[in-house]
Every structure is written in structure tokens, then in C-alpha cells.
mmCIF file of C-alpha atoms in Angstrom:
data_model
loop_
_atom_site.group_PDB
_atom_site.id
_atom_site.type_symbol
_atom_site.label_atom_id
_atom_site.label_comp_id
_atom_site.label_asym_id
_atom_site.label_seq_id
_atom_site.Cartn_x
_atom_site.Cartn_y
_atom_site.Cartn_z
ATOM 1 C CA MET A 194 -0.105 0.130 -0.304
ATOM 2 C CA LYS A 195 1.276 3.354 -0.850
ATOM 3 C CA SER A 196 0.180 6.687 0.416
ATOM 4 C CA TYR A 197 -1.270 9.123 -1.845
ATOM 5 C CA LEU A 198 -1.686 12.935 -1.222
ATOM 6 C CA VAL A 199 -4.981 14.706 -2.185
ATOM 7 C CA LEU A 200 -4.141 18.541 -2.979
ATOM 8 C CA THR A 201 -7.085 20.733 -3.997
ATOM 9 C CA PRO A 202 -6.472 24.014 -5.584
ATOM 10 C CA PRO A 203 -7.195 27.524 -3.804
ATOM 11 C CA GLY A 204 -10.432 28.681 -4.836
ATOM 12 C CA THR A 205 -13.253 26.817 -4.761
ATOM 13 C CA ASP A 206 -13.587 23.882 -7.275
ATOM 14 C CA PRO A 207 -16.855 21.974 -6.563
ATOM 15 C CA ASP A 208 -16.355 19.283 -9.997
ATOM 16 C CA HIS A 209 -12.655 18.858 -8.326
ATOM 17 C CA GLU A 210 -11.316 18.869 -11.999
ATOM 18 C CA LYS A 211 -8.203 20.059 -10.658
ATOM 19 C CA THR A 212 -7.441 17.986 -7.718
ATOM 20 C CA VAL A 213 -3.861 16.662 -7.609
ATOM 21 C CA ILE A 214 -3.719 13.217 -6.135
ATOM 22 C CA LEU A 215 0.317 12.651 -5.377
ATOM 23 C CA ALA A 216 2.007 9.372 -5.144
ATOM 24 C CA ASP A 217 4.382 9.753 -2.246
ATOM 25 C CA ARG A 218 6.916 7.380 -3.475
ATOM 26 C CA PHE A 219 10.258 6.839 -5.146
ATOM 27 C CA SER A 220 10.741 8.652 -8.920
ATOM 28 C CA TRP A 221 12.893 6.874 -11.068
ATOM 29 C CA LEU A 222 12.608 9.520 -13.380
ATOM 30 C CA ALA A 223 13.598 11.982 -10.876
ATOM 31 C CA LEU A 224 16.796 9.785 -9.972
ATOM 32 C CA PHE A 225 18.536 9.888 -13.672
ATOM 33 C CA PHE A 226 17.368 13.288 -14.589
ATOM 34 C CA PRO A 227 16.989 15.429 -11.253
ATOM 35 C CA TRP A 228 17.028 18.603 -12.751
ATOM 36 C CA ILE A 229 14.688 17.885 -15.840
ATOM 37 C CA TRP A 230 12.565 16.520 -13.237
ATOM 38 C CA LEU A 231 12.780 19.240 -11.296
ATOM 39 C CA LEU A 232 11.909 21.470 -14.102
ATOM 40 C CA THR A 233 8.996 19.888 -15.055
ATOM 41 C CA LYS A 234 7.157 20.420 -11.811
ATOM 42 C CA ARG A 235 8.051 23.560 -11.899
ATOM 43 C CA LEU A 236 10.349 23.955 -8.988
ATOM 44 C CA TRP A 237 12.981 26.304 -10.449
ATOM 45 C CA LEU A 238 15.314 27.464 -7.537
ATOM 46 C CA ALA A 239 15.776 23.202 -6.709
ATOM 47 C CA ALA A 240 16.644 22.618 -10.459
ATOM 48 C CA LEU A 241 18.808 25.266 -11.023
ATOM 49 C CA ALA A 242 20.679 24.285 -7.207
ATOM 50 C CA VAL A 243 20.612 20.794 -8.456
ATOM 51 C CA PHE A 244 22.279 21.367 -11.914
ATOM 52 C CA LEU A 245 24.712 23.751 -10.062
ATOM 53 C CA ALA A 246 25.694 20.722 -7.925
ATOM 54 C CA GLN A 247 25.623 18.455 -10.747
ATOM 55 C CA ILE A 248 28.089 20.511 -12.053
ATOM 56 C CA ALA A 249 30.363 20.801 -9.273
ATOM 57 C CA ALA A 250 30.126 17.273 -8.691
ATOM 58 C CA GLY A 251 31.335 16.403 -12.386
ATOM 59 C CA GLN A 252 34.349 18.916 -12.152
ATOM 60 C CA LEU A 253 35.233 17.149 -8.570
ATOM 61 C CA MET A 254 35.495 14.065 -10.381
ATOM 62 C CA GLN A 255 37.881 15.472 -13.057
ATOM 63 C CA VAL A 256 40.347 16.230 -10.146
ATOM 64 C CA SER A 257 42.796 13.286 -9.422
ATOM 65 C CA GLY A 258 41.711 11.577 -6.338
ATOM 66 C CA PHE A 259 38.446 12.901 -5.730
ATOM 67 C CA ALA A 260 36.919 11.054 -8.626
ATOM 68 C CA VAL A 261 34.904 8.806 -6.367
ATOM 69 C CA VAL A 262 34.023 11.536 -4.207
ATOM 70 C CA GLY A 263 32.790 13.416 -7.095
ATOM 71 C CA PHE A 264 30.503 10.336 -8.011
ATOM 72 C CA LEU A 265 28.973 9.719 -4.704
ATOM 73 C CA THR A 266 28.565 13.847 -4.904
ATOM 74 C CA ALA A 267 26.376 13.054 -7.817
ATOM 75 C CA LEU A 268 24.820 9.785 -6.715
ATOM 76 C CA SER A 269 23.889 11.262 -3.475
ATOM 77 C CA ILE A 270 22.378 14.481 -5.122
ATOM 78 C CA ASN A 271 20.248 12.394 -7.746
ATOM 79 C CA LEU A 272 19.088 10.203 -4.786
ATOM 80 C CA LEU A 273 18.234 12.984 -3.082
ATOM 81 C CA VAL A 274 15.762 14.132 -5.573
ATOM 82 C CA ALA A 275 14.499 11.168 -6.325
ATOM 83 C CA LEU A 276 13.306 10.270 -2.883
ATOM 84 C CA GLU A 277 12.030 13.786 -1.366
ATOM 85 C CA GLY A 278 11.175 15.206 -5.004
ATOM 86 C CA ARG A 279 7.643 14.944 -4.386
ATOM 87 C CA HIS A 280 7.899 15.989 -1.217
ATOM 88 C CA PHE A 281 9.516 19.016 -2.665
ATOM 89 C CA TYR A 282 6.517 19.048 -5.321
ATOM 90 C CA SER A 283 3.522 18.817 -2.757
ATOM 91 C CA GLU A 284 5.432 21.819 -0.442
ATOM 92 C CA SER A 285 5.759 23.861 -3.449
ATOM 93 C CA LEU A 286 1.927 23.508 -4.250
ATOM 94 C CA ILE A 287 1.094 24.185 -0.581
ATOM 95 C CA ARG A 288 2.988 27.429 -0.726
ATOM 96 C CA ARG A 289 1.179 28.474 -3.685
ATOM 97 C CA GLY A 290 -1.970 28.200 -2.269
ATOM 98 C CA TRP A 291 -3.170 24.634 -2.652
ATOM 99 C CA THR A 292 -4.643 22.788 0.507
ATOM 100 C CA LEU A 293 -3.699 19.262 1.611
ATOM 101 C CA GLN A 294 -7.014 18.192 1.651
ATOM 102 C CA ASP A 295 -6.680 14.048 2.677
ATOM 103 C CA VAL A 296 -3.683 11.023 2.853
ATOM 104 C CA VAL A 297 -4.966 8.111 1.442
ATOM 105 C CA MET A 298 -3.342 4.815 1.808
ATOM 106 C CA ALA A 299 -4.079 2.642 -1.843
ATOM 107 C CA ALA A 300 -2.380 -0.005 -3.581
ATOM 108 C CA ASP A 301 -2.994 2.336 -6.699
ATOM 109 C CA LEU A 302 -3.934 5.762 -8.214
ATOM 110 C CA ASP A 303 -7.280 4.327 -8.953
ATOM 111 C CA THR A 304 -7.951 3.074 -5.685
ATOM 112 C CA ALA A 305 -6.747 6.112 -4.250
ATOM 113 C CA GLU A 306 -9.011 8.256 -6.144
ATOM 114 C CA GLU A 307 -12.492 5.960 -5.802
ATOM 115 C CA ILE A 308 -11.366 6.221 -2.021
ATOM 116 C CA TYR A 309 -10.973 9.598 -2.097
ATOM 117 C CA PHE A 310 -14.088 10.919 -3.906
ATOM 118 C CA ALA A 311 -16.160 8.158 -2.481
ATOM 119 C CA GLY A 312 -15.787 10.155 0.826
ATOM 120 C CA LEU A 313 -16.920 13.413 -0.192
ATOM 121 C CA PRO A 314 -20.012 14.629 0.343
ATOM 122 C CA GLN A 315 -22.580 14.100 -2.469
ATOM 123 C CA ALA A 316 -24.749 17.285 -3.986
ATOM 124 C CA SER A 317 -28.591 16.542 -3.819
ATOM 125 C CA THR A 318 -30.053 15.221 -6.804
ATOM 126 C CA ALA A 319 -33.874 15.526 -5.084
ATOM 127 C CA PRO A 320 -35.700 17.875 -7.612
ATOM 128 C CA VAL A 321 -36.818 21.312 -6.034
ATOM 129 C CA ALA A 322 -40.779 21.995 -5.455
ATOM 130 C CA ALA A 323 -41.813 25.212 -6.653
ATOM 131 C CA ALA A 324 -42.030 27.043 -3.901
ATOM 132 C CA ASN A 325 -46.141 27.945 -3.493
ATOM 133 C CA TRP A 326 -46.565 25.452 -6.565
ATOM 134 C CA ALA A 327 -50.350 25.971 -6.249
ATOM 135 C CA ASN A 328 -51.321 29.672 -6.421
ATOM 136 C CA SER A 329 -48.330 30.048 -9.174
ATOM 137 C CA VAL A 330 -50.748 27.685 -11.332
ATOM 138 C CA ARG A 331 -54.381 28.263 -11.844
ATOM 139 C CA THR A 332 -57.215 28.197 -9.439
ATOM 140 C CA PRO A 333 -58.890 24.366 -9.563
ATOM 141 C CA SER A 334 -62.484 26.365 -10.576
ATOM 142 C CA ALA A 335 -60.816 28.032 -12.993
ATOM 143 C CA ALA A 336 -59.156 24.956 -14.734
ATOM 144 C CA GLY A 337 -62.493 22.918 -13.810
ATOM 145 C CA TRP A 338 -60.654 20.917 -11.608
ATOM 146 C CA ASP A 339 -63.288 21.026 -8.920
ATOM 147 C CA ARG A 340 -65.204 18.409 -11.005
ATOM 148 C CA GLY A 341 -63.267 14.924 -9.878
ATOM 149 C CA GLY A 342 -60.697 13.178 -11.538
ATOM 150 C CA ILE A 343 -59.847 11.268 -14.681
ATOM 151 C CA GLY A 344 -57.520 8.873 -13.442
ATOM 152 C CA LEU A 345 -57.079 7.115 -10.614
ATOM 153 C CA PHE A 346 -57.145 9.561 -7.863
ATOM 154 C CA ASP A 347 -59.816 12.637 -7.794
ATOM 155 C CA GLN A 348 -58.317 16.353 -6.825
ATOM 156 C CA GLY A 349 -58.639 17.421 -3.300
ATOM 157 C CA GLY A 350 -59.168 13.923 -2.028
ATOM 158 C CA ARG A 351 -63.327 13.826 -3.861
#
């Protein structure tokens, strides 16, 4: 079972069209392309910092005797983004005004969506009765309704 974060956009969204359900898990794409993954999530400063740190780690690998240190530095940066990147993204959305509504435990994304949306209050589907309907229609005596019914029931219980 994985945990899924349910984030809703700022303002009112009664249809939940823009609700984001984000899996809290490891990201393979972020492991191999961390700064590109951060750019796709609009985390500009984090992408810039990771890009510069990777350049520094690459330069460190060129120095004799520091190749292993440079490689381990680059690997640790990639692992950090792969493990915590989704958390960075959710925190970025919260800073932009999104609201963390719920954390859902489910096996997959479809199940998480079903669990979350099934728990939401449903809009009333009962028909709305017209206020004072009898007065808005012609009166029974003017319409000839006071003479008895044609169908199963008489008007007025006669």
C-alpha cells in the first residue's frame, strides 16, 4: 500500500477537475534526470541548485584522487531528488495556496481516487419543489378541477 496526497487548488473547485492526487513514492525519472524532473514540476530554484551541484560534482570527478568523491556526491544528489522530490513538489503547491485535503492509503492511483471521491459529500439530486406552486398555477375552480378526477385519484381527495 502506498500513501497518496490529495491536494486541491486555491479557491472553489466543486467539480474537483484540478484536484491533484500525488503518490508519495520513489521517482525513477528523478533519479536519472533530477534537474529536468524538477523543471517539469516548476521547481525552478531547486532545479538550478541541483544543476549547479551536478556540475560541481562533475568537475570534482575530473580532479585526480577525487573521482570517487565526485561520483558519490552526484549519486547522493540524484538519490535525494528521487526520494524527496515529490515532497518538494507537494510543499511547493501548498506554498502556492493549494490545500492538503487528505492522505489516502491505496494500492494504486485509481483506488486512491475512488476512496477519496467516494468520501466527499454528494450534491442533493432531489427535485426542487416550486415555492407556492398551487398559487402560481390557475386556481382549481378556474381550470375545472373541482369536478372530480379522470385518473386514479380525484383532486382534493373527492
